[in-house]
Amino acid sequence: MNNQIPRYKKVIFFWNWKPFEKFILLLNWVLATIFFILGFTVPMFINPDSHPFGGTCRGWVLNVVSYLGNIFNFLSIIISTRKHISNFFFGFIGCIFLGISSLLLSCNGNAILYVIFYLPAQVTGFILWKRSANGKKTIEPYRKLYWWENLILWSVVIGATIGFMFIDKIPNFQIFMNGGAIKPPYDSQVLLWMRYFVDSAGLIVGMCAMIMMLLRVREQWFLWLIIDIVTLILHCIVTNTQMICAFAVSLINAFYGIITWGVFKKK
């Protein structure tokens, strides 16, 4: 009788994870849970009055969906560094909660990214990776980008980010996405424009990173690193501490992904 534990069970239940992977996952869970509890007890940690909806009930909903989105999304991220196909299952659930959280915070770029792009991409990614795995539960990185592909990539990222930043600022677009124009409590126009910029950059870079992930391109982790930075800045601006915690830890994991996917390897 074969008593060997199937590989997919080992991965999902952390039995064969490396010490760093276990540590960073535990760190995220502990910090997320602390901020989740504080979100119900200390008003400053949830900022319920920063949205046109307003009210304590809305703040509690934001706290819950942000917490669940954090847990499932980070689990997906750490499993993806292990090149395991199950990351798409947890990512699908995380995208639902993070999409709701983004809508509540009027982060239109992030809302579009999670709901319209990331959700179907999880299903597509599962199918593509499964075909490439040849019956295994893990995959290997496929390729690196050529210099001209990098040139096209960054030209698209910069141009599309600037374009969507101006679209995101149109009042009618805000009404369509949020039911009302954004009225953030910002005294500085610089801070307001920074909000539009990082929200737009998160959308465009996130779309490119996900496409590269589906195609198993190594350089995707540079884009995930940028996403973690701009999204961290965005949630500092809108004062969502649950997501600040999530993307601060994800930033560390992005460097780990660069290493495990062999981004600096020549072949």
Coordinates of C-alpha atoms in Angstrom, one line a residue:
M1 CA 0.0 0.0 0.0
N2 CA 1.3 3.4 -1.0
N3 CA 1.2 5.8 2.1
Q4 CA 2.9 8.6 0.3
I5 CA 1.0 11.9 0.7
P6 CA 0.0 13.4 -2.7
R7 CA 2.0 16.4 -3.7
Y8 CA -1.0 18.8 -4.0
K9 CA -2.0 18.0 -0.4
K10 CA 1.5 18.8 0.8
V11 CA 1.5 22.1 -1.0
I12 CA -1.9 23.3 0.1
F13 CA -1.5 22.2 3.7
F14 CA 2.1 23.6 4.0
W15 CA 3.7 20.2 4.8
N16 CA 6.6 20.6 2.4
W17 CA 6.9 24.4 2.5
K18 CA 10.2 26.1 3.1
P19 CA 10.7 27.9 6.5
F20 CA 10.5 31.3 4.8
E21 CA 7.2 30.5 3.1
K22 CA 5.7 29.4 6.4
F23 CA 7.0 32.4 8.2
I24 CA 5.7 35.0 5.7
L25 CA 2.3 33.3 5.5
L26 CA 2.0 33.2 9.3
L27 CA 3.2 36.9 9.5
N28 CA 0.5 38.0 7.1
W29 CA -2.2 36.0 8.9
V30 CA -1.2 37.4 12.3
L31 CA -1.0 41.0 11.1
A32 CA -4.2 40.7 9.2
T33 CA -6.1 39.3 12.2
I34 CA -4.8 42.1 14.4
F35 CA -5.9 44.8 12.1
F36 CA -9.2 43.0 11.6
I37 CA -9.9 43.1 15.3
L38 CA -8.7 46.8 15.5
G39 CA -11.1 47.6 12.6
F40 CA -14.1 46.8 14.9
T41 CA -12.7 48.5 18.0
V42 CA -10.6 51.5 16.9
P43 CA -12.4 53.8 14.3
M44 CA -9.1 55.2 12.9
F45 CA -8.1 51.8 11.5
I46 CA -11.1 51.6 9.1
N47 CA -11.9 55.2 8.2
P48 CA -15.6 54.6 7.6
D49 CA -16.3 58.2 6.7
S50 CA -13.9 58.5 3.7
H51 CA -16.6 57.3 1.2
P52 CA -19.8 59.0 0.0
F53 CA -21.8 56.0 1.5
G54 CA -20.4 56.8 5.0
G55 CA -21.5 55.2 8.2
T56 CA -20.2 52.6 10.6
C57 CA -22.0 49.7 8.9
R58 CA -20.1 50.4 5.7
G59 CA -16.8 50.5 7.7
W60 CA -17.6 47.0 9.2
V61 CA -18.4 45.6 5.7
L62 CA -15.1 47.1 4.4
N63 CA -13.2 45.5 7.3
V64 CA -14.6 42.0 6.7
V65 CA -14.2 41.9 2.9
S66 CA -10.7 43.4 3.2
Y67 CA -9.7 40.8 5.7
L68 CA -11.0 37.9 3.6
G69 CA -9.5 39.3 0.5
N70 CA -6.2 39.7 2.2
I71 CA -6.2 36.1 3.5
F72 CA -7.2 34.4 0.2
N73 CA -5.1 36.7 -2.0
F74 CA -1.9 36.3 -0.1
L75 CA -2.4 32.5 0.0
S76 CA -2.7 32.6 -3.8
I77 CA 0.4 34.8 -4.1
I78 CA 2.7 32.6 -1.9
I79 CA 1.5 29.4 -3.7
S80 CA 2.2 31.0 -7.1
T81 CA 5.9 31.5 -6.0
R82 CA 5.9 27.8 -5.6
K83 CA 4.6 27.5 -9.2
H84 CA 1.6 25.4 -8.1
I85 CA -1.6 25.4 -10.0
S86 CA -3.9 25.7 -6.9
N87 CA -3.0 29.4 -6.6
F88 CA -5.7 30.2 -9.1
F89 CA -8.4 28.7 -6.8
F90 CA -7.5 30.9 -3.9
G91 CA -6.9 33.8 -6.2
F92 CA -10.5 33.6 -7.6
I93 CA -12.0 33.9 -4.1
G94 CA -9.6 36.7 -3.1
C95 CA -10.5 38.7 -6.2
I96 CA -14.2 38.7 -5.3
F97 CA -13.5 40.2 -1.9
L98 CA -10.8 42.6 -3.1
G99 CA -13.1 43.8 -5.9
I100 CA -15.8 44.6 -3.3
S101 CA -13.3 46.4 -1.1
S102 CA -12.0 48.5 -4.0
L103 CA -15.5 49.6 -5.0
L104 CA -16.3 50.6 -1.4
L105 CA -13.1 52.7 -1.4
S106 CA -13.8 54.2 -4.9
C107 CA -10.6 52.8 -6.2
N108 CA -12.0 52.3 -9.7
G109 CA -8.8 51.0 -11.3
N110 CA -8.4 48.3 -8.7
A111 CA -12.1 47.4 -8.9
I112 CA -11.9 46.9 -12.7
L113 CA -8.7 44.9 -12.3
Y114 CA -10.0 42.5 -9.7
V115 CA -13.6 42.0 -11.0
I116 CA -13.4 42.3 -14.8
F117 CA -9.8 41.1 -15.4
Y118 CA -8.4 39.0 -12.6
L119 CA -11.5 36.9 -12.0
P120 CA -11.8 35.4 -15.5
A121 CA -7.9 35.3 -15.6
Q122 CA -7.9 32.8 -12.7
V123 CA -10.0 30.4 -14.7
T124 CA -7.9 30.9 -17.8
G125 CA -4.7 30.5 -15.8
F126 CA -5.9 27.2 -14.3
I127 CA -6.6 25.8 -17.8
L128 CA -3.4 27.0 -19.3
W129 CA -1.2 25.8 -16.5
K130 CA -2.9 22.5 -16.3
R131 CA -2.3 21.9 -20.0
S132 CA 1.4 22.8 -19.5
A133 CA 1.9 20.7 -16.4
N134 CA 1.6 17.3 -18.2
G135 CA -0.3 15.8 -15.3
K136 CA 1.8 17.4 -12.6
K137 CA 0.6 20.0 -10.0
T138 CA 3.5 22.4 -10.6
I139 CA 4.8 24.1 -13.7
E140 CA 8.2 25.5 -14.7
P141 CA 8.8 29.1 -16.0
Y142 CA 8.6 29.2 -19.8
R143 CA 10.7 32.0 -21.0
K144 CA 12.3 35.5 -20.5
L145 CA 11.4 38.6 -22.6
Y146 CA 13.6 39.9 -25.4
W147 CA 14.8 43.5 -25.2
W148 CA 12.2 44.6 -27.8
E149 CA 9.4 42.9 -25.9
N150 CA 10.5 44.8 -22.8
L151 CA 10.4 48.0 -24.7
I152 CA 6.9 47.4 -26.0
L153 CA 5.8 46.3 -22.5
W154 CA 7.0 49.4 -20.7
S155 CA 5.7 51.8 -23.4
V156 CA 2.3 50.3 -23.1
V157 CA 2.4 50.4 -19.3
I158 CA 3.4 54.1 -19.2
G159 CA 1.1 55.3 -21.9
A160 CA -2.0 53.4 -20.7
T161 CA -1.4 54.4 -17.1
I162 CA -1.4 58.1 -18.0
G163 CA -4.5 57.6 -20.2
F164 CA -6.6 55.8 -17.6
M165 CA -5.5 58.3 -14.9
F166 CA -7.4 61.1 -16.8
I167 CA -10.4 58.8 -17.4
D168 CA -10.6 57.9 -13.7
K169 CA -10.8 61.6 -12.9
I170 CA -13.9 62.2 -15.1
P171 CA -16.9 62.9 -12.9
N172 CA -19.3 60.9 -15.1
F173 CA -17.0 57.9 -14.9
Q174 CA -16.9 58.1 -11.1
I175 CA -20.7 58.3 -11.0
F176 CA -20.9 55.2 -13.2
M177 CA -18.5 53.3 -11.0
N178 CA -19.4 54.5 -7.5
G179 CA -22.9 56.1 -7.8
G180 CA -21.4 59.5 -7.1
A181 CA -18.3 61.6 -7.7
I182 CA -15.3 60.9 -5.5
K183 CA -15.0 63.4 -2.6
P184 CA -11.8 62.4 -0.9
P185 CA -10.8 64.5 2.2
Y186 CA -7.6 65.7 0.6
D187 CA -6.3 69.2 1.2
S188 CA -3.5 68.7 -1.4
Q189 CA -4.1 68.4 -5.1
V190 CA -0.8 66.6 -5.4
L191 CA -2.1 63.9 -3.1
L192 CA -5.3 63.7 -5.1
W193 CA -3.5 63.3 -8.4
M194 CA -1.2 60.7 -6.7
R195 CA -4.3 58.7 -5.8
Y196 CA -5.4 58.7 -9.4
F197 CA -1.9 57.8 -10.6
V198 CA -1.3 54.8 -8.3
D199 CA -4.8 53.5 -8.9
S200 CA -4.3 53.7 -12.7
A201 CA -0.8 52.2 -12.5
G202 CA -2.1 49.3 -10.4
L203 CA -4.7 48.5 -13.1
I204 CA -2.4 48.6 -16.1
V205 CA 0.6 46.9 -14.5
G206 CA -1.7 44.3 -12.9
M207 CA -3.2 43.4 -16.3
C208 CA 0.3 43.1 -17.9
A209 CA 1.5 41.0 -14.9
M210 CA -1.4 38.6 -15.0
I211 CA -1.0 38.1 -18.8
M212 CA 2.7 37.3 -18.2
M213 CA 1.8 35.0 -15.4
L214 CA -0.6 33.0 -17.6
L215 CA 2.2 32.7 -20.2
R216 CA 4.7 31.8 -17.4
V217 CA 7.1 34.7 -18.2
R218 CA 9.8 35.1 -15.6
E219 CA 9.8 38.9 -15.6
Q220 CA 6.2 39.0 -14.3
W221 CA 7.7 39.3 -10.8
F222 CA 9.2 42.7 -11.5
L223 CA 5.6 43.9 -12.4
W224 CA 4.2 42.3 -9.2
L225 CA 6.8 44.2 -7.3
I226 CA 5.7 47.4 -8.8
I227 CA 2.0 46.6 -8.1
D228 CA 2.8 45.9 -4.5
I229 CA 4.5 49.3 -4.2
V230 CA 1.8 51.4 -6.0
T231 CA -1.1 49.5 -4.3
L232 CA 0.6 50.0 -0.9
I233 CA 0.8 53.7 -1.6
L234 CA -2.9 53.8 -2.7
H235 CA -4.1 52.1 0.5
C236 CA -2.0 54.5 2.6
I237 CA -3.8 57.3 0.8
V238 CA -7.3 55.9 1.4
T239 CA -6.3 54.6 4.9
N240 CA -7.3 51.0 4.5
T241 CA -4.9 49.4 7.1
Q242 CA -5.9 45.8 6.3
M243 CA -4.6 46.3 2.7
I244 CA -1.6 48.2 3.9
C245 CA -0.7 45.1 5.9
A246 CA -1.4 42.8 2.9
F247 CA 0.7 44.6 0.3
A248 CA 3.6 45.3 2.7
V249 CA 4.0 41.6 3.2
S250 CA 3.4 40.9 -0.5
L251 CA 6.2 43.3 -1.3
I252 CA 8.6 41.0 0.6
N253 CA 7.1 38.0 -1.2
A254 CA 7.7 39.6 -4.6
F255 CA 11.4 39.6 -4.0
Y256 CA 11.1 35.9 -3.1
G257 CA 9.2 35.3 -6.4
I258 CA 12.0 36.9 -8.3
I259 CA 14.4 34.4 -6.8
T260 CA 12.3 31.3 -7.1
W261 CA 11.3 32.0 -10.7
G262 CA 14.9 32.6 -11.7
V263 CA 14.3 36.0 -13.1
F264 CA 18.1 36.8 -13.3
K265 CA 19.0 33.5 -15.0
K266 CA 20.2 34.0 -18.6
K267 CA 18.1 31.1 -20.0

